[in-house]
Coordinates of C-alpha atoms and ligand atoms in Angstrom, one line a residue:
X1 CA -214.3 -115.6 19.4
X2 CA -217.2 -116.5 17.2
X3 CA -218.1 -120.7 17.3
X4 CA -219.3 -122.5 14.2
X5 CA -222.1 -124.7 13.9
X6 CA -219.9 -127.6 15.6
X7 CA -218.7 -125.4 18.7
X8 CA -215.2 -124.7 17.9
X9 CA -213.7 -121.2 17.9
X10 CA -212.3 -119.6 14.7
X11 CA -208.7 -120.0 17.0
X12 CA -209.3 -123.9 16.9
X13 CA -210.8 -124.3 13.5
X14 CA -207.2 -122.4 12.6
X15 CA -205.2 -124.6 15.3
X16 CA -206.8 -127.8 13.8
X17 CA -205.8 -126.8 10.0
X18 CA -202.2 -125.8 10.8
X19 CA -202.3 -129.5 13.2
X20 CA -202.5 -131.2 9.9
X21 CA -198.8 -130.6 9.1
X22 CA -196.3 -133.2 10.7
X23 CA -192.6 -133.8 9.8
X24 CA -193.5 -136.0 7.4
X25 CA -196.6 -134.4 6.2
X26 CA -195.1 -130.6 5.3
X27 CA -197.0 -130.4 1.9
X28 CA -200.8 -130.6 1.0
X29 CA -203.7 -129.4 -1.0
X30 CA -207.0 -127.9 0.4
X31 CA -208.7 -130.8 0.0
X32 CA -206.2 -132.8 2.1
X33 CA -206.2 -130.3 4.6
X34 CA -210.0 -130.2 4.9
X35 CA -210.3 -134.0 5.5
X36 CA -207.3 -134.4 7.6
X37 CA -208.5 -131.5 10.3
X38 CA -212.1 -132.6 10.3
X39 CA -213.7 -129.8 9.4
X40 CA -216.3 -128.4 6.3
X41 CA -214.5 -128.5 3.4
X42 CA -215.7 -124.6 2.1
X43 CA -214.7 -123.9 5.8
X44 CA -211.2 -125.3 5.6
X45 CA -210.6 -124.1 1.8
X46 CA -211.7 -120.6 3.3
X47 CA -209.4 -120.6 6.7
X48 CA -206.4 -122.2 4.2
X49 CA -206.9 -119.3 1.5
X50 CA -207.0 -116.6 4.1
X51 CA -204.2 -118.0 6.2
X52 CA -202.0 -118.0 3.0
X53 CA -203.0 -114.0 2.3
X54 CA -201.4 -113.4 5.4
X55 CA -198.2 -115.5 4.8
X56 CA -199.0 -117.9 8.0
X57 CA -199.1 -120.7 5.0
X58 CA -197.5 -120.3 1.5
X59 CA -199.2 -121.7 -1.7
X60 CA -196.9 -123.3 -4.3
X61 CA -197.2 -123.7 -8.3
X62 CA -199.4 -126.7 -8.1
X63 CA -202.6 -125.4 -5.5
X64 CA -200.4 -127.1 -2.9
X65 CA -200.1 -125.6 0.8
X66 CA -196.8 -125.6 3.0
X67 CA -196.2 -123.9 6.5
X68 CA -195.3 -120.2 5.7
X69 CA -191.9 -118.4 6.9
X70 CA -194.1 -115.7 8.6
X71 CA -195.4 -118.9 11.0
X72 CA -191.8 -119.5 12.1
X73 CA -190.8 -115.8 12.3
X74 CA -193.5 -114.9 14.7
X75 CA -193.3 -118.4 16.5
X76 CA -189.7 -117.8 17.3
X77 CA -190.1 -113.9 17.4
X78 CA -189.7 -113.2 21.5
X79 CA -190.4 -116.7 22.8
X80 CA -188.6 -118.4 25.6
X81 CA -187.6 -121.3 23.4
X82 CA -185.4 -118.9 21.3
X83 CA -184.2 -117.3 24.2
X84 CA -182.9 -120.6 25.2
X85 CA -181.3 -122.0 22.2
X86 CA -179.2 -118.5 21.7
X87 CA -177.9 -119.4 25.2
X88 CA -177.7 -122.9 24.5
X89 CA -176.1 -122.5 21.1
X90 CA -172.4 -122.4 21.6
X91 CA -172.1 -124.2 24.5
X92 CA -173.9 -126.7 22.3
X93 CA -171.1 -126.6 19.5
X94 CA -168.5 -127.0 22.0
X95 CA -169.9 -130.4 23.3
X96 CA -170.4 -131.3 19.5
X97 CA -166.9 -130.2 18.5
X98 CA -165.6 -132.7 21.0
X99 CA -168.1 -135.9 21.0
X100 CA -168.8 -135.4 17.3
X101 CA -172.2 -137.2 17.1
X102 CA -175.4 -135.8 17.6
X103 CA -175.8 -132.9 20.6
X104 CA -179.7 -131.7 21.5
X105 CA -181.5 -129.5 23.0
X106 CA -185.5 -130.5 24.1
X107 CA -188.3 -129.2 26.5
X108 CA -191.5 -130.3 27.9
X109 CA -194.1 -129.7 26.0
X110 CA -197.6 -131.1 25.9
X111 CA -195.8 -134.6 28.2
X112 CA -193.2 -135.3 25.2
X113 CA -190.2 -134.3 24.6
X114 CA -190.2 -131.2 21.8
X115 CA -186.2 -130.8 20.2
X116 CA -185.3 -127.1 19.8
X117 CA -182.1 -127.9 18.1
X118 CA -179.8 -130.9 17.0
X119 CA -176.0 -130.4 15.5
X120 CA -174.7 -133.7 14.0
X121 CA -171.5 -134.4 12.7
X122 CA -171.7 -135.8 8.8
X123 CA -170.3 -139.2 9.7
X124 CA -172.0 -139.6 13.4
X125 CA -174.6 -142.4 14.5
X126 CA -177.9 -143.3 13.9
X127 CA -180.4 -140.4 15.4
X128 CA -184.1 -140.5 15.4
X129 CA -184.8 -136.9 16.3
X130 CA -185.8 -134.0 14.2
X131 CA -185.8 -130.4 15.0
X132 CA -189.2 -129.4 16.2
X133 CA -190.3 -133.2 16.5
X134 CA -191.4 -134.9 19.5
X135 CA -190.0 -138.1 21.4
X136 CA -191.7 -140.1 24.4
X137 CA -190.7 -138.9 27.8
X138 CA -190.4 -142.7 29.0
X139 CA -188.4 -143.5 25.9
X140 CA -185.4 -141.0 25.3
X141 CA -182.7 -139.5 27.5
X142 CA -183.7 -136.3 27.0
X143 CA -187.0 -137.0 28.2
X144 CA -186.4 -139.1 30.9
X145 CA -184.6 -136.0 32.5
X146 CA -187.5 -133.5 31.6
X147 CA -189.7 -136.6 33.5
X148 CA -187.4 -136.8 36.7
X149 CA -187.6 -133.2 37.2
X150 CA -190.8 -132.0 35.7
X151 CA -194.1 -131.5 38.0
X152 CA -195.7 -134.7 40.0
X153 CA -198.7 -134.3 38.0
X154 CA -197.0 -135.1 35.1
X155 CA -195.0 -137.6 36.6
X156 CA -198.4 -139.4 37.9
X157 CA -199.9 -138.9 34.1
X158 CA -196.7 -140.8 32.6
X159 CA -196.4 -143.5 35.4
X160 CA -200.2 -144.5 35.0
X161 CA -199.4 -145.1 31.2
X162 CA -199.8 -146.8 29.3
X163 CA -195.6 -146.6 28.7
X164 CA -195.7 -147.9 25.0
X165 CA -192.4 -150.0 23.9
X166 CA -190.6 -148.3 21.3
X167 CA -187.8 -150.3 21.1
X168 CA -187.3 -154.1 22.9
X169 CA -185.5 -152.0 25.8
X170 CA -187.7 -149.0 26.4
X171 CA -189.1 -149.2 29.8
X172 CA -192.1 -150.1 30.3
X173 CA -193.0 -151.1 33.7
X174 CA -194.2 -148.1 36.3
X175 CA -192.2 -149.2 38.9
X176 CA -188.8 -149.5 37.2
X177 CA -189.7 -146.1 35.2
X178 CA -190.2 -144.4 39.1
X179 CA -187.0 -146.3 40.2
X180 CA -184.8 -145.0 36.9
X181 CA -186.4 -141.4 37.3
X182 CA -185.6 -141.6 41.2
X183 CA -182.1 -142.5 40.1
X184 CA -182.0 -139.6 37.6
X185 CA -182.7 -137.4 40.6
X186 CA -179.7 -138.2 42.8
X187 CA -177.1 -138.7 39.5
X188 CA -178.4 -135.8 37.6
X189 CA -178.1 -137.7 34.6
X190 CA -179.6 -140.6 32.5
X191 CA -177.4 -142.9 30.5
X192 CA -180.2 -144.8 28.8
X193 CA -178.9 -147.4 26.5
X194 CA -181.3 -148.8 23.1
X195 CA -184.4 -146.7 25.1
X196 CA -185.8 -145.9 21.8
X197 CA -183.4 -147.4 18.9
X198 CA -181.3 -150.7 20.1
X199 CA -177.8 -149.3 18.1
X200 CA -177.7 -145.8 20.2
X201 CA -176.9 -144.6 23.6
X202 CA -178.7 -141.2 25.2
X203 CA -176.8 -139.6 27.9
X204 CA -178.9 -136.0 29.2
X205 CA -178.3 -133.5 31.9
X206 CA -180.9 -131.3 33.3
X207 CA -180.2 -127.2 32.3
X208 CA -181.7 -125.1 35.7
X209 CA -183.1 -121.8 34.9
X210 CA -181.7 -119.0 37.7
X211 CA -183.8 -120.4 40.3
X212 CA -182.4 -124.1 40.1
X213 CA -186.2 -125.0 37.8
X214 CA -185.3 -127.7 35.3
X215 CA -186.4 -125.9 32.2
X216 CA -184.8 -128.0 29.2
X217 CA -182.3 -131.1 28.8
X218 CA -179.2 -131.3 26.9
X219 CA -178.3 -135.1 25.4
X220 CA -175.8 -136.5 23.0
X221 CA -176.9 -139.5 21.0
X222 CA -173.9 -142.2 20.6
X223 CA -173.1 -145.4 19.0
X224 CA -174.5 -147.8 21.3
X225 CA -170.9 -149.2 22.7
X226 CA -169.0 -145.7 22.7
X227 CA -167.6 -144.5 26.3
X228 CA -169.8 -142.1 27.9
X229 CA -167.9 -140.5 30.7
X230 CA -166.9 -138.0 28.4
X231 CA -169.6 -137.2 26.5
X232 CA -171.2 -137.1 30.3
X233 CA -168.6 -134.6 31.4
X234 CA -168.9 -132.4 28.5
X235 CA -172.8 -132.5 29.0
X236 CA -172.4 -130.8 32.7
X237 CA -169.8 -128.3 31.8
X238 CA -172.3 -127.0 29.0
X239 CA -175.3 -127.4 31.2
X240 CA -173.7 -125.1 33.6
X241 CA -172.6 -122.8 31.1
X242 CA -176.0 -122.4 29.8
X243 CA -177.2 -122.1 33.0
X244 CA -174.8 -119.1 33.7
X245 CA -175.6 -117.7 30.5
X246 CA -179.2 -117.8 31.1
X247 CA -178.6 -115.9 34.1
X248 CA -176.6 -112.8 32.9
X249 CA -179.3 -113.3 29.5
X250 CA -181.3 -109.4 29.3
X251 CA -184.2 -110.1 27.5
Ligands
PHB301 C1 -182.2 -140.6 23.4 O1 -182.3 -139.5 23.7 O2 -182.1 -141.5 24.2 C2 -182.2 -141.0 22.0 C3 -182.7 -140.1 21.0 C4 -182.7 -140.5 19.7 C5 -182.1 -141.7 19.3 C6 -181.5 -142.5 20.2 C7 -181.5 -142.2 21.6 O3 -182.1 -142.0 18.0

């Protein structure tokens, strides 16, 4: 693909103007966009106004840019994450139905921990995560399971650190981080108590693709005192279930 002046390909001039939208930041103007992704401000006004003609990002009343529906119907349109949260989906419910808090689903991606999808009951817990946002692997239970089982690469990556405290109990020394993810290993499970947010518990299990490959994690988020064996137990049934359902999945 054809580089600019500065090297980049048209693909990562595009990449670095749709990078400019977080979960906080869903709404800008051109301008914003142009200063935020680093690039020429005629060349980001140009890739926003022809990235909005074909619906990837939708223009509002006032000159302002959002993320475009067409984004998230060819993001989801065939991919493995969708795949996974149909099968995930009402195994999910049934945990939800019975812990009535906050039930997840979250992969690897990029060394963090990506949600695909959250229920929460109205009058659960306090819950950090967003759909389609991002925790630390070292800091939630979600991805201290996705760590445990992911690749030794990434494992050596995360260990060398540096493991940044996000709440007074994440962990943050390499050695107990490799003795909590050899734990996770032998149990299966993390119960990770105030890892990100002192009020809440994490409990995740690890959901195996058909040939036993960790590929996801499943967590509740509770109250910080509430009984976990439950929750726990209702985590491996679904894990299993998604597991199965995975398996008989024709794609
Ligand atoms: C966790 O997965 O450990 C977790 C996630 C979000 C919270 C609290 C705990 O708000």
């Amino acid at each position: 693909m054809a580089n600019s002046p500065t090297g980049d390909t048209m693909a990562e001039r595009i990449v670095r103007v749709l990078d400019t939208f977080s979960a906080e930041r869903t709404v800008q103007t051109a301008a914003q966009i142009g200063r935020r992704s680093g690039l020429p401000s005629s060349t980001a006004h140009r890739i926003v106004d022809e990235l909005v003609r074909a619906g990837l990002l939708e223009r509002d009343d006032e000159h302002r840019v959002r993320l475009g529906m067409r984004l998230w119907e060819l993001a989801l349109r065939g991919s493995n994450a969708l795949r996974l949260r149909q099968a995930a989906l009402p195994f999910m419910s049934q945990v939800q139905a019975r812990v009535r808090e906050h039930t997840q689903l979250a992969v690897l991606e990029q060394d963090e921990a990506l949600f695909l999808e959250r229920l929460s009951h109205p009058e659960a817990g306090a819950n950090i995560t967003r759909i389609a946002g991002r925790l630390p692997l070292h800091a939630s239970s979600s991805g201290l399971v996705l760590l445990a089982f992911g690749p030794d690469d990434l494992r050596r990556r995360v260990l060398a650190g540096p493991l940044v405290s996000v709440s007074p109990e994440t962990i943050t020394d390499p050695a107990v981080l490799s003795r909590v993810l050899d734990d996770i290993r032998r149990a299966g499970y993390v119960v990770a108590p105030g890892s990100i947010e002192s009020v809440s518990t994490g409990i995740a299990t690890p959901i195996r693709d058909v040939r036993g490959a960790v590929i996801a994690a499943l967590s509740v988020v509770l109250p910080r005192d509430a009984p976990t064996s439950g929750p726990l137990d209702e985590l491996r049934r679904a894990s299993a279930g998604i597991c199965a359902a995975l398996a008989s999945d024709r794609p």
